[in-house]
């Protein structure tokens, strides 16, 4: 049995360990500057660094790294050793406060969106003392923010921390108006549920598409897919079980509260849900979780796929971002309580979220926009590309009653009769679940469900924190002026709900009726990544970021450029991989099979002119036809890929070209190939089939 409490956070230099290892006064001064957000005295920094180093060396570390999250979406590390040479030829292990606080990685090879030319290489990493340092692979990892020499933001953590400061400030302001002057801090809390696929390593290695692009570019449906619904919550297979157990232990050591793990809807698909925590720590933890999933899967001869849509015709993988606000006094600000209709504080926060989501639908949508996620959104397995909110029956009725000035009494939790005496009575939640909504209220938090599985959760949370903070700020401005606070709050709630009720939708988001209805309500339907990203630099958005000190206009434009460029590169890479696989493997494979068929026809006929060769001839005809069309489509795809040179220098139009011209031809190429796969003998087909990929792990 694993001693969970014993190993939990054993690889983390958390507050408890800092306290144990620092003199009391030094520790108190350290805490005080963290809590006030002030700068750290160099003597204190030296003491923390020294204690951190001693602890890390005890853990077997020889190196340290400033661990950061550049705009690539993954984490970056540059390892330095603690080694310091002494004059007498000996060495000692040293780590100073300066080294802890500031690092200088060569920043030129990380994407900056034109903020920095390659010759301007200098970049800085700065310690984020609110996310604890940890040990990974005998290296002390120090979570850091990353910026350029000129102070421009080059990472995902800095804006996230800024957005946390904003929401903290504005939420505290509101709570003070409600008389809660004991509240000194409000944190955004997040619990990201992570979906992933596990497939056999040997199968993976035989698929160039999975290796180069993370998804299958070809592949006919397997006769058995997810139609029997027999995988969801099904019994977990032995190899997967071993993987999950090891993953849990490694996550626990890093202080990550991995709690639930179960199979998902698709074959070979699984989910991991951690217990929620402060958003910047949740973001760091989610990056670590994804990294560990990949690494531990390899140890078990499997590969963990985090792509949003690895298999066509099979549900893709997403990430559910459960978001709420919580005070230092332990109050969850999105908890409605027994009588939400009387809970004006809750209703005010709820109204703020409703207004924010309505006004910044575009930002939420674009925060989850990637080439991979385009396959999921709107595909009847994930929320549509239209952003709307689900409140559930009870809250929606309250909202309606407020708008109409009517009374409403919440039903609260009702006792559910299970119909069998042996079963205990259970209390039923006031709302059912709505799986189709992109942004659903789930009792005491909002669940943003449009995230793709591979996404760094910082981006959507930067948006959420910033837009809600901005609305709260305008609420405060209004309420601080009011003579009669209570009636001013009620008026404000009613006005806000009235203005933004269009964003609330409790029905089935997968239907065509909703698409039409959303359009008539004036909601955005940004179908593709380039379409969504275009909105990043809309005036109202640039203003929002500037007003809240999250990004300058230059930084917003840089981010937009990086994301568009990333989209272009992915589509190009997929198209080139497709051409390579098609010409080097698929075409020759099918051609060889047709040759075999032709030979069979000839040989059979040599035996007797009368012999029936209709099956071979029919297949030969069909495949030869398909092969001809396939080859023409490949030429078309190649010329489309070449055609993008016309857009050099105009990144928005280039991305739109890739979406409009290249992507649909890729779909056509695939369709022909999949049809050929269905009638080509297995021994001639160059790649493992969907059946082999999806059911390879037992
Ligand atoms: P389910 O979605 O199945 O109802 P839970 O209610 O346990 O499951 O929540 C799913 C995720 O939401 C978990 O990661 C959980 O930690 C997280 N969560 C729960 N409460 C909060 C909260 N107040 N803030 C942020 N995340 C939360
Ligand atoms: Mg969920």
XYZ file of C-alpha atoms and ligand atoms in Angstrom:
726
model
C 0.000 0.000 0.000
C 1.239 3.411 -0.888
C 1.612 5.745 2.076
C -0.236 8.622 0.400
C -0.026 11.161 3.235
C 3.663 10.262 3.581
C 4.575 10.870 -0.035
C 2.159 13.714 -0.706
C 4.079 16.843 -1.753
C 7.353 15.146 -0.780
C 8.942 16.592 -3.935
C 7.635 20.105 -3.317
C 9.357 22.886 -1.443
C 6.127 24.185 -0.012
C 5.406 26.739 2.639
C 5.641 24.185 5.421
C 9.201 23.268 4.441
C 10.216 26.891 4.060
C 8.937 27.590 7.552
C 10.775 24.599 9.000
C 14.044 25.593 7.412
C 14.158 29.359 7.906
C 14.750 31.287 11.107
C 11.394 32.582 12.342
C 12.035 36.243 11.606
C 13.321 35.544 8.127
C 10.302 33.395 7.419
C 7.915 36.090 8.635
C 9.566 38.728 6.532
C 9.382 36.341 3.543
C 5.643 35.716 4.119
C 4.942 39.402 4.580
C 6.494 40.357 1.269
C 4.694 37.523 -0.552
C 1.342 38.523 0.877
C 1.805 42.202 0.159
C 3.269 41.449 -3.273
C 6.246 43.622 -2.351
C 9.821 42.949 -3.380
C 11.911 40.546 -1.391
C 14.835 41.774 0.696
C 18.049 40.272 -0.724
C 19.051 38.748 2.615
C 15.703 37.002 2.839
C 15.998 35.849 -0.765
C 19.466 34.470 -0.028
C 18.136 32.565 2.960
C 15.233 31.082 0.981
C 17.571 30.141 -1.880
C 20.012 28.483 0.477
C 17.286 26.495 2.242
C 15.814 25.511 -1.096
C 19.199 24.326 -2.356
C 19.911 22.272 0.782
C 16.517 20.611 0.528
C 17.017 19.937 -3.205
C 20.464 18.414 -2.629
C 19.000 16.134 0.034
C 16.542 15.073 -2.653
C 19.446 14.180 -4.936
C 19.481 17.300 -7.113
C 22.626 18.640 -8.714
C 20.931 21.188 -10.972
C 18.257 23.830 -10.865
C 16.138 25.357 -13.584
C 13.887 28.332 -13.979
C 10.798 26.545 -15.233
C 8.653 28.739 -17.475
C 5.801 28.713 -19.968
C 6.719 30.477 -23.197
C 4.186 31.024 -25.940
C 4.912 27.590 -27.419
C 2.259 26.234 -25.065
C 4.632 23.802 -23.421
C 7.053 24.402 -20.598
C 10.698 25.288 -21.008
C 13.682 24.671 -18.785
C 17.342 25.607 -18.861
C 19.402 23.622 -16.414
C 22.269 25.101 -14.405
C 24.218 23.249 -11.792
C 24.660 24.416 -8.219
C 28.375 23.914 -8.713
C 30.653 26.832 -7.878
C 34.437 26.404 -8.324
C 36.645 27.475 -5.446
C 40.120 28.939 -5.818
C 41.827 25.867 -4.392
C 40.396 23.701 -7.143
C 37.553 22.341 -5.015
C 33.909 23.029 -5.694
C 30.945 23.884 -3.547
C 27.234 23.763 -4.101
C 25.828 27.266 -4.100
C 22.579 28.988 -4.919
C 22.046 32.670 -4.259
C 18.942 34.778 -3.841
C 19.846 36.534 -7.074
C 19.885 33.243 -8.951
C 16.581 32.289 -7.398
C 14.864 35.530 -8.329
C 16.221 36.172 -11.797
C 17.350 33.996 -14.661
C 18.576 34.998 -18.084
C 17.720 32.349 -20.648
C 18.617 33.159 -24.224
C 15.167 34.171 -25.345
C 15.719 34.450 -29.062
C 14.392 31.040 -29.981
C 11.037 31.385 -28.234
C 8.119 32.874 -30.144
C 7.634 36.569 -29.498
C 5.273 37.572 -32.296
C 7.666 40.163 -33.649
C 8.209 41.773 -30.243
C 11.862 40.960 -30.452
C 14.200 40.431 -33.347
C 16.431 37.396 -33.026
C 19.504 39.501 -32.354
C 17.789 40.990 -29.310
C 18.232 37.816 -27.409
C 18.064 38.875 -23.830
C 15.136 37.672 -21.786
C 14.506 37.367 -18.070
C 12.777 34.797 -15.950
C 11.452 35.933 -12.577
C 10.560 33.670 -9.679
C 6.843 33.216 -8.957
C 6.938 32.664 -5.187
C 3.202 31.885 -5.141
C 3.760 28.580 -6.972
C 6.085 26.288 -5.002
C 9.369 24.959 -6.360
C 9.590 21.215 -6.928
C 11.985 18.422 -7.826
C 11.768 16.646 -11.155
C 14.480 14.379 -12.617
C 17.066 15.365 -10.011
C 16.533 19.002 -10.879
C 15.116 21.729 -8.708
C 12.406 23.415 -10.804
C 11.511 26.980 -9.926
C 8.265 28.253 -11.470
C 9.032 31.561 -13.146
C 7.551 34.250 -15.363
C 9.326 35.135 -18.604
C 9.739 38.533 -20.222
C 11.929 40.310 -22.708
C 14.743 42.732 -21.970
C 12.336 45.545 -22.824
C 9.766 44.267 -20.293
C 7.323 42.833 -22.821
C 5.518 39.715 -21.715
C 6.672 36.566 -23.504
C 4.858 33.908 -21.532
C 1.543 32.693 -20.172
C 2.202 33.057 -16.476
C 2.800 36.819 -16.233
C -0.606 37.824 -17.649
C -2.277 35.122 -15.561
C -0.754 36.540 -12.375
C -1.750 40.042 -13.453
C -5.324 38.913 -14.085
C -5.397 37.282 -10.634
C -4.350 40.579 -9.086
C -7.129 42.338 -10.959
C -9.897 39.997 -9.913
C -8.585 39.941 -6.374
C -8.657 43.714 -6.183
C -12.143 44.169 -7.624
C -13.789 41.258 -5.796
C -12.414 42.479 -2.469
C -13.752 45.953 -3.278
C -17.227 44.513 -3.823
C -17.123 42.400 -0.665
C -16.132 45.417 1.395
C -19.266 47.144 0.085
C -21.203 44.185 1.451
C -19.562 44.849 4.813
C -17.139 41.916 4.656
C -14.128 43.908 5.658
C -12.360 40.816 7.015
C -11.828 39.651 3.438
C -8.353 40.651 2.299
C -7.848 38.355 -0.652
C -9.950 36.671 -3.342
C -8.426 33.977 -5.533
C -9.691 32.462 -8.719
C -9.771 28.699 -8.193
C -9.609 26.124 -10.970
C -9.911 22.367 -11.285
C -9.106 21.205 -14.820
C -10.425 17.782 -15.841
C -8.013 16.286 -18.349
C -8.911 13.799 -21.087
C -6.334 11.722 -22.977
C -5.872 8.616 -25.103
C -3.481 5.760 -24.459
C -2.338 3.622 -27.355
C 0.283 0.961 -27.812
C 3.758 2.361 -28.479
C 4.460 -0.090 -31.247
C 1.324 0.989 -33.115
C 2.204 4.636 -32.617
C 5.634 4.126 -34.089
C 4.142 2.737 -37.249
C 2.088 5.876 -37.890
C 3.961 8.880 -39.264
C 0.854 11.036 -38.871
C 0.614 10.416 -35.130
C 4.325 10.975 -34.736
C 4.544 14.211 -36.710
C 1.153 15.777 -36.054
C -0.360 14.015 -33.050
C -3.435 12.908 -34.988
C -4.323 10.355 -37.624
C -4.545 11.999 -41.043
C -5.833 8.788 -42.588
C -7.791 5.886 -41.201
C -11.072 4.198 -42.016
C -13.514 3.629 -39.203
C -13.080 0.475 -37.220
C -16.093 -1.878 -37.275
C -16.141 -1.503 -33.503
C -15.980 2.056 -32.285
C -17.813 3.709 -29.422
C -21.284 2.617 -30.596
C -21.863 0.199 -27.742
C -21.124 2.876 -25.127
C -19.242 0.179 -23.269
C -16.132 2.152 -22.417
C -17.407 5.061 -20.336
C -16.758 4.297 -16.669
C -16.033 0.714 -17.753
C -13.561 -1.514 -15.947
C -10.004 -0.248 -16.377
C -7.569 -2.538 -18.193
C -4.523 -3.893 -16.363
C -1.880 -1.999 -18.318
C -3.829 1.227 -17.994
C -4.352 0.562 -14.312
C -0.594 0.176 -13.797
C -0.033 3.426 -15.667
C -2.643 5.268 -13.604
C -1.232 4.008 -10.311
C 2.255 5.160 -11.179
C 0.939 8.486 -12.455
C -1.010 9.053 -9.244
C 2.052 8.452 -7.089
C 4.217 10.790 -9.160
C 1.531 13.480 -9.124
C 1.006 13.145 -5.385
C 4.734 13.552 -4.797
C 4.459 16.848 -6.655
C 1.581 17.915 -4.446
C -0.945 17.511 -7.258
C -4.268 16.315 -5.946
C -5.146 13.739 -8.588
C -8.489 12.429 -7.432
C -10.682 10.716 -9.972
C -9.607 8.650 -12.900
C -11.958 6.838 -15.179
C -12.466 5.669 -18.723
C -14.089 8.109 -21.108
C -16.603 7.643 -23.901
C -14.207 6.653 -26.665
C -12.230 3.421 -26.653
C -8.705 3.967 -25.252
C -9.788 7.312 -23.789
C -9.434 8.245 -20.125
C -9.807 11.205 -17.816
C -7.987 12.564 -14.804
C -9.544 15.155 -12.484
C -7.510 16.911 -9.815
C -8.952 18.732 -6.808
C -9.162 22.438 -7.534
C -6.635 24.968 -6.348
C -5.544 28.582 -6.988
C -5.468 29.141 -10.721
C -1.741 29.783 -11.266
C -0.880 26.638 -9.327
C -3.598 24.732 -11.194
C -2.009 25.897 -14.461
C 1.466 24.786 -13.392
C 0.074 21.489 -12.145
C -1.823 20.838 -15.341
C 1.336 21.390 -17.417
C 3.190 18.968 -15.142
C 0.349 16.457 -15.323
C 0.432 16.421 -19.105
C 4.201 16.045 -19.103
C 4.075 13.164 -16.636
C 1.264 11.438 -18.520
C 3.419 11.350 -21.630
C 6.508 10.200 -19.815
C 4.903 7.506 -17.680
C 2.926 6.116 -20.618
C 6.245 5.495 -22.409
C 7.501 3.508 -19.433
C 4.495 1.238 -19.873
C 5.133 0.881 -23.629
C 2.214 3.123 -24.424
C 1.908 6.601 -25.874
C -0.336 9.243 -24.349
C -2.087 11.301 -27.009
C -3.123 14.756 -25.885
C -4.263 15.916 -29.318
C -7.826 17.256 -29.398
C -8.918 14.884 -32.148
C -6.558 11.987 -32.742
C -9.190 9.812 -34.432
C -11.883 10.758 -36.898
C -15.344 9.475 -36.017
C -14.330 8.931 -32.389
C -14.808 11.549 -29.661
C -11.810 13.801 -29.216
C -10.270 14.958 -25.950
C -11.025 18.141 -24.115
C -10.345 19.767 -20.832
C -13.045 21.118 -18.534
C -11.984 24.289 -16.771
C -13.960 24.486 -13.505
C -13.653 28.057 -12.292
C -14.782 29.864 -9.189
C -13.755 32.627 -6.780
C -12.845 32.052 -3.188
C -11.966 34.366 -0.292
C -9.223 34.092 2.308
C -12.054 33.589 4.812
C -13.067 30.396 3.015
C -16.147 31.602 1.180
C -16.909 30.409 -2.347
C -18.409 33.464 -4.058
C -20.304 31.353 -6.575
C -22.091 29.273 -3.999
C -25.789 30.171 -4.177
C -26.724 28.969 -0.692
C -30.131 27.637 0.246
C -32.054 30.663 -0.996
C -30.186 32.101 -3.951
C -33.085 34.458 -4.716
C -32.318 36.288 -1.454
C -28.545 36.085 -1.762
C -27.805 39.430 -3.415
C -24.066 39.021 -3.103
C -24.219 35.769 -5.048
C -26.608 37.265 -7.588
C -24.284 40.203 -8.103
C -21.294 37.959 -8.812
C -23.472 35.802 -11.040
C -24.616 38.887 -12.958
C -21.005 39.979 -13.355
C -20.066 36.638 -14.912
C -23.121 36.726 -17.192
C -22.316 40.226 -18.414
C -18.627 39.395 -18.882
C -19.324 36.237 -20.878
C -21.815 38.054 -23.091
C -19.569 41.030 -23.764
C -16.442 38.978 -24.312
C -17.753 35.850 -26.026
C -15.071 36.382 -28.648
C -12.254 36.299 -26.090
C -13.479 33.074 -24.533
C -13.858 31.520 -27.951
C -10.446 32.582 -29.170
C -8.786 31.514 -25.927
C -9.509 27.910 -26.906
C -8.889 28.305 -30.653
C -6.338 25.910 -32.088
C -6.142 23.903 -35.286
C -6.754 20.729 -33.308
C -9.727 22.076 -31.386
C -11.435 23.150 -34.637
C -12.161 19.453 -35.179
C -14.102 19.216 -31.935
C -16.070 22.397 -31.455
C -19.437 22.081 -33.072
C -18.863 18.423 -33.851
C -21.595 16.945 -31.636
C -19.140 15.763 -29.046
C -17.945 19.069 -27.646
C -19.754 22.365 -27.237
C -20.511 24.371 -30.350
C -18.284 27.261 -31.422
C -21.058 29.560 -30.134
C -20.458 30.710 -26.570
C -23.540 30.613 -24.328
C -24.234 29.929 -20.657
C -26.223 27.218 -18.924
C -27.645 28.102 -15.511
C -29.987 25.202 -14.845
C -33.715 25.386 -14.225
C -33.720 26.841 -10.751
C -31.283 29.678 -11.393
C -32.804 30.436 -14.745
C -36.223 30.751 -13.102
C -34.711 33.122 -10.539
C -33.127 35.203 -13.290
C -36.439 35.359 -15.164
C -38.310 36.324 -12.002
C -35.835 39.135 -11.275
C -36.106 40.444 -14.826
C -39.905 40.374 -14.639
C -40.005 41.767 -11.125
C -41.811 38.684 -9.803
C -41.337 36.661 -6.659
C -39.759 33.261 -6.869
C -38.993 30.699 -4.269
C -36.113 28.368 -4.954
C -36.920 24.677 -4.674
C -33.637 23.881 -3.016
C -32.470 20.295 -2.918
C -35.318 17.834 -2.935
C -35.327 14.338 -1.522
C -35.242 11.764 -4.255
C -37.128 8.568 -3.796
C -34.991 5.669 -4.975
C -37.963 3.304 -4.829
C -36.110 0.647 -2.862
C -36.151 0.586 0.888
C -32.617 -0.714 1.227
C -31.207 2.312 -0.592
C -30.541 5.435 1.412
C -32.438 8.597 0.552
C -30.423 10.965 -1.564
C -30.797 14.671 -2.115
C -31.166 15.647 -5.699
C -29.308 18.662 -7.107
C -31.472 21.531 -8.242
C -30.076 21.366 -11.757
C -29.487 18.522 -14.113
C -26.279 18.499 -16.124
C -26.131 19.913 -19.583
C -23.240 18.375 -21.445
C -23.719 20.478 -24.551
C -23.187 23.894 -22.999
C -19.785 25.533 -23.384
C -20.115 27.426 -20.116
C -22.241 25.740 -17.500
C -23.056 26.604 -13.917
C -22.507 23.420 -11.930
C -23.752 24.277 -8.467
C -20.899 26.358 -7.061
C -18.625 27.034 -10.020
C -18.688 27.533 -13.760
C -17.393 24.836 -16.015
C -15.862 26.144 -19.259
C -15.951 23.094 -21.482
C -14.577 24.275 -24.812
C -10.907 23.785 -24.035
C -8.964 21.302 -26.117
C -7.010 18.647 -24.238
C -3.550 19.977 -25.064
C -4.242 23.601 -24.156
C -2.330 25.473 -21.485
C -5.198 26.566 -19.250
C -3.632 29.963 -18.586
C -5.128 31.597 -21.638
C -8.846 30.971 -20.949
C -8.319 31.867 -17.298
C -6.556 35.124 -18.179
C -9.670 35.976 -20.181
C -12.102 34.925 -17.474
C -10.334 36.724 -14.646
C -9.811 39.876 -16.662
C -13.299 40.227 -18.077
C -15.025 39.457 -14.783
C -12.668 41.835 -12.926
C -13.465 44.544 -15.433
C -17.219 44.136 -14.919
C -16.812 44.020 -11.125
C -14.833 47.228 -11.333
C -17.664 49.011 -13.161
C -20.127 47.572 -10.620
C -18.030 48.972 -7.765
C -17.846 52.381 -9.400
C -21.603 52.440 -9.600
C -22.325 51.017 -6.151
C -19.800 53.130 -4.305
C -21.749 56.202 -5.378
C -25.142 54.868 -4.252
C -26.932 56.348 -1.245
C -29.028 53.262 -0.617
C -26.703 50.310 -1.224
C -29.353 47.543 -1.000
C -31.713 48.958 -3.567
C -28.803 50.006 -5.804
C -27.527 46.404 -5.825
C -30.972 45.062 -6.709
C -31.381 47.591 -9.493
C -27.941 46.792 -10.857
C -28.602 43.038 -10.836
C -31.910 43.488 -12.623
C -30.495 45.868 -15.215
C -27.539 43.567 -15.924
C -29.635 40.414 -16.260
C -32.072 42.208 -18.541
C -29.304 43.415 -20.812
C -27.468 40.123 -21.048
C -30.118 37.423 -20.849
C -29.452 36.505 -24.517
C -26.282 34.659 -23.474
C -28.285 32.242 -21.287
C -29.337 29.062 -23.025
C -30.457 25.926 -21.258
C -31.360 23.794 -24.281
C -29.457 21.358 -26.495
C -26.446 23.168 -27.938
C -25.824 20.469 -30.554
C -28.878 21.216 -32.670
C -29.216 23.260 -35.860
C -32.114 25.125 -34.236
C -29.709 26.518 -31.666
C -27.335 27.729 -34.388
C -30.229 29.630 -35.988
C -31.582 30.858 -32.668
C -28.135 32.038 -31.535
C -27.789 33.979 -34.754
C -31.108 35.698 -34.196
C -29.962 36.586 -30.669
C -26.862 38.167 -32.177
C -24.425 35.713 -30.584
C -21.127 35.056 -32.308
C -20.444 31.819 -34.144
C -16.713 31.870 -34.847
C -16.235 28.556 -36.579
C -12.540 28.441 -37.318
C -9.384 29.449 -35.489
C -8.415 32.266 -37.895
C -11.930 33.695 -37.673
C -11.775 33.640 -33.874
C -8.226 34.986 -33.578
C -9.047 37.945 -35.784
C -11.141 39.294 -32.893
C -8.172 39.445 -30.528
C -7.282 42.923 -31.755
C -10.823 44.330 -31.838
C -10.755 47.732 -30.260
C -12.907 46.749 -27.270
C -10.567 43.851 -26.482
C -7.367 45.852 -26.753
C -8.991 48.414 -24.479
C -9.998 45.752 -21.955
C -6.445 44.437 -21.691
C -4.955 47.897 -21.515
C -7.439 49.138 -18.924
C -6.685 46.151 -16.713
C -2.890 46.241 -17.252
C -2.788 42.733 -18.670
C -1.305 43.422 -22.109
C -0.267 46.473 -24.057
C -1.620 46.748 -27.586
C 1.756 45.577 -28.871
C 1.539 42.480 -26.689
C -1.992 41.659 -27.858
C -0.882 41.933 -31.491
C 2.133 39.755 -30.740
C -0.037 37.067 -29.186
C -2.438 37.110 -32.095
C 0.468 36.739 -34.489
C 2.003 33.837 -32.584
C -1.300 31.957 -32.501
C -2.044 32.571 -36.183
C 1.447 31.500 -37.108
C 1.033 28.364 -35.054
C -2.207 27.576 -36.866
C -0.572 28.067 -40.279
C 2.355 25.846 -39.345
C 0.109 23.050 -38.126
C -2.007 22.961 -41.272
C 1.129 23.091 -43.440
C 2.761 20.306 -41.464
C -0.354 18.160 -41.686
C -0.657 18.714 -45.432
C 2.991 17.867 -46.034
C 2.792 14.779 -43.832
C -0.269 13.727 -45.750
C 1.480 14.087 -49.105
C 4.462 12.168 -47.808
C 2.400 9.278 -46.451
C 0.169 9.176 -49.487
C 2.921 9.131 -52.081
C 5.471 6.998 -50.285
C 3.216 4.430 -48.639
C -0.461 4.496 -49.526
C -0.266 4.923 -53.271
C 2.437 2.264 -53.708
C 0.574 -0.059 -51.314
C -2.740 0.158 -53.151
C -0.996 0.015 -56.505
C 0.746 -3.201 -55.449
C -2.581 -4.649 -54.397
C -4.169 -3.780 -57.760
C -1.215 -5.402 -59.460
C -1.815 -8.529 -57.418
C -5.457 -8.441 -58.442
C -4.537 -8.050 -62.105
C -2.143 -10.965 -61.878
C -4.787 -13.061 -60.193
C -7.222 -12.289 -63.000
C -4.629 -13.276 -65.593
C -3.663 -16.466 -63.837
C -7.199 -17.530 -63.223
C -8.007 -16.927 -66.848
C -4.976 -18.956 -67.844
C -6.519 -21.858 -66.010
C -9.810 -21.462 -67.779
C -11.368 -18.728 -69.885
C -14.721 -19.528 -68.318
C -13.648 -18.961 -64.720
C -15.453 -16.257 -62.779
C -13.116 -13.308 -62.133
C -15.844 -10.791 -61.460
C -14.880 -10.162 -57.815
C -11.280 -9.362 -58.671
C -12.275 -7.305 -61.689
C -14.820 -5.314 -59.744
C -12.305 -4.552 -57.015
C -9.586 -3.835 -59.544
C -11.833 -1.377 -61.310
C -12.940 0.333 -58.160
C -9.460 0.651 -56.702
C -7.940 1.796 -59.984
C -10.589 4.490 -60.181
C -10.013 5.592 -56.617
C -6.264 5.520 -57.125
C -6.575 7.823 -60.140
C -8.717 10.276 -58.215
C -6.394 10.028 -55.237
C -3.367 10.924 -57.284
C -5.150 13.946 -58.769
C -6.253 15.151 -55.352
C -2.699 14.861 -54.118
C -1.551 17.107 -56.953
C -4.282 19.561 -56.029
C -3.231 19.515 -52.380
C 0.358 20.105 -53.351
C -0.541 23.080 -55.484
C -2.741 24.506 -52.705
C 0.151 24.236 -50.277
C 2.349 26.053 -52.790
C -0.373 28.677 -53.321
C 0.003 30.080 -49.825
C 3.187 31.935 -50.830
C 0.893 34.629 -52.258
C -0.047 35.565 -48.672
C 3.427 35.945 -47.311
C 3.466 38.987 -45.068
C -0.257 38.923 -44.327
C -0.566 36.423 -41.562
C -4.345 36.763 -41.030
C -5.122 36.143 -44.692
C -2.552 33.358 -44.822
C -4.261 31.575 -41.914
C -7.667 32.076 -43.541
C -6.287 30.686 -46.805
C -5.054 27.568 -45.022
C -8.461 27.079 -43.398
C -10.442 27.741 -46.567
C -8.258 26.228 -49.296
C -5.878 23.647 -47.836
C -7.907 22.085 -45.052
C -10.939 21.019 -47.173
C -8.679 19.383 -49.779
C -7.001 17.432 -46.995
C -10.425 16.167 -46.005
C -11.085 15.065 -49.590
C -7.735 13.312 -49.852
C -8.522 11.487 -46.656
C -11.952 10.467 -47.779
C -10.601 8.747 -50.892
C -7.848 7.092 -48.922
C -10.264 5.787 -46.294
C -12.428 4.333 -49.020
C -9.409 2.573 -50.494
C -8.414 1.267 -47.067
C -11.807 -0.378 -46.723
C -11.239 -2.510 -49.831
C -7.498 -3.116 -49.705
C -6.150 -6.334 -48.235
C -4.622 -5.717 -44.790
C -1.227 -7.007 -45.847
C -1.014 -4.293 -48.512
C -2.189 -1.442 -46.296
C 0.896 0.317 -44.936
C -0.449 1.461 -41.548
C -2.085 -0.127 -38.523
C -5.860 0.228 -38.753
C -8.129 2.147 -36.392
C -9.157 -1.135 -34.812
C -5.530 -1.949 -34.014
C -4.843 1.548 -32.699
C -7.926 1.823 -30.527
C -7.974 -1.674 -29.113
C -4.237 -2.256 -28.895
C -3.951 -1.838 -25.140
C -5.320 -4.688 -23.108
P -18.248 16.810 -11.453
O -17.842 17.772 -12.550
O -18.206 15.393 -11.904
O -19.485 17.238 -10.715
P -16.768 17.817 -9.210
O -17.931 18.573 -8.707
O -15.963 17.065 -8.223
O -17.139 16.778 -10.349
O -15.837 18.847 -9.929
C -15.097 18.621 -11.068
C -13.884 19.500 -10.954
O -14.293 20.776 -10.473
C -12.844 18.978 -9.983
O -11.568 19.181 -10.530
C -13.081 19.839 -8.783
O -11.938 19.966 -7.976
C -13.442 21.161 -9.439
N -14.095 22.095 -8.500
C -14.953 21.822 -7.514
N -15.242 22.944 -6.812
C -14.520 23.957 -7.378
C -14.361 25.349 -7.105
N -14.990 25.951 -6.102
N -13.530 26.054 -7.913
C -12.891 25.465 -8.920
N -13.007 24.178 -9.221
C -13.798 23.421 -8.465
Mg -16.823 18.029 -15.952
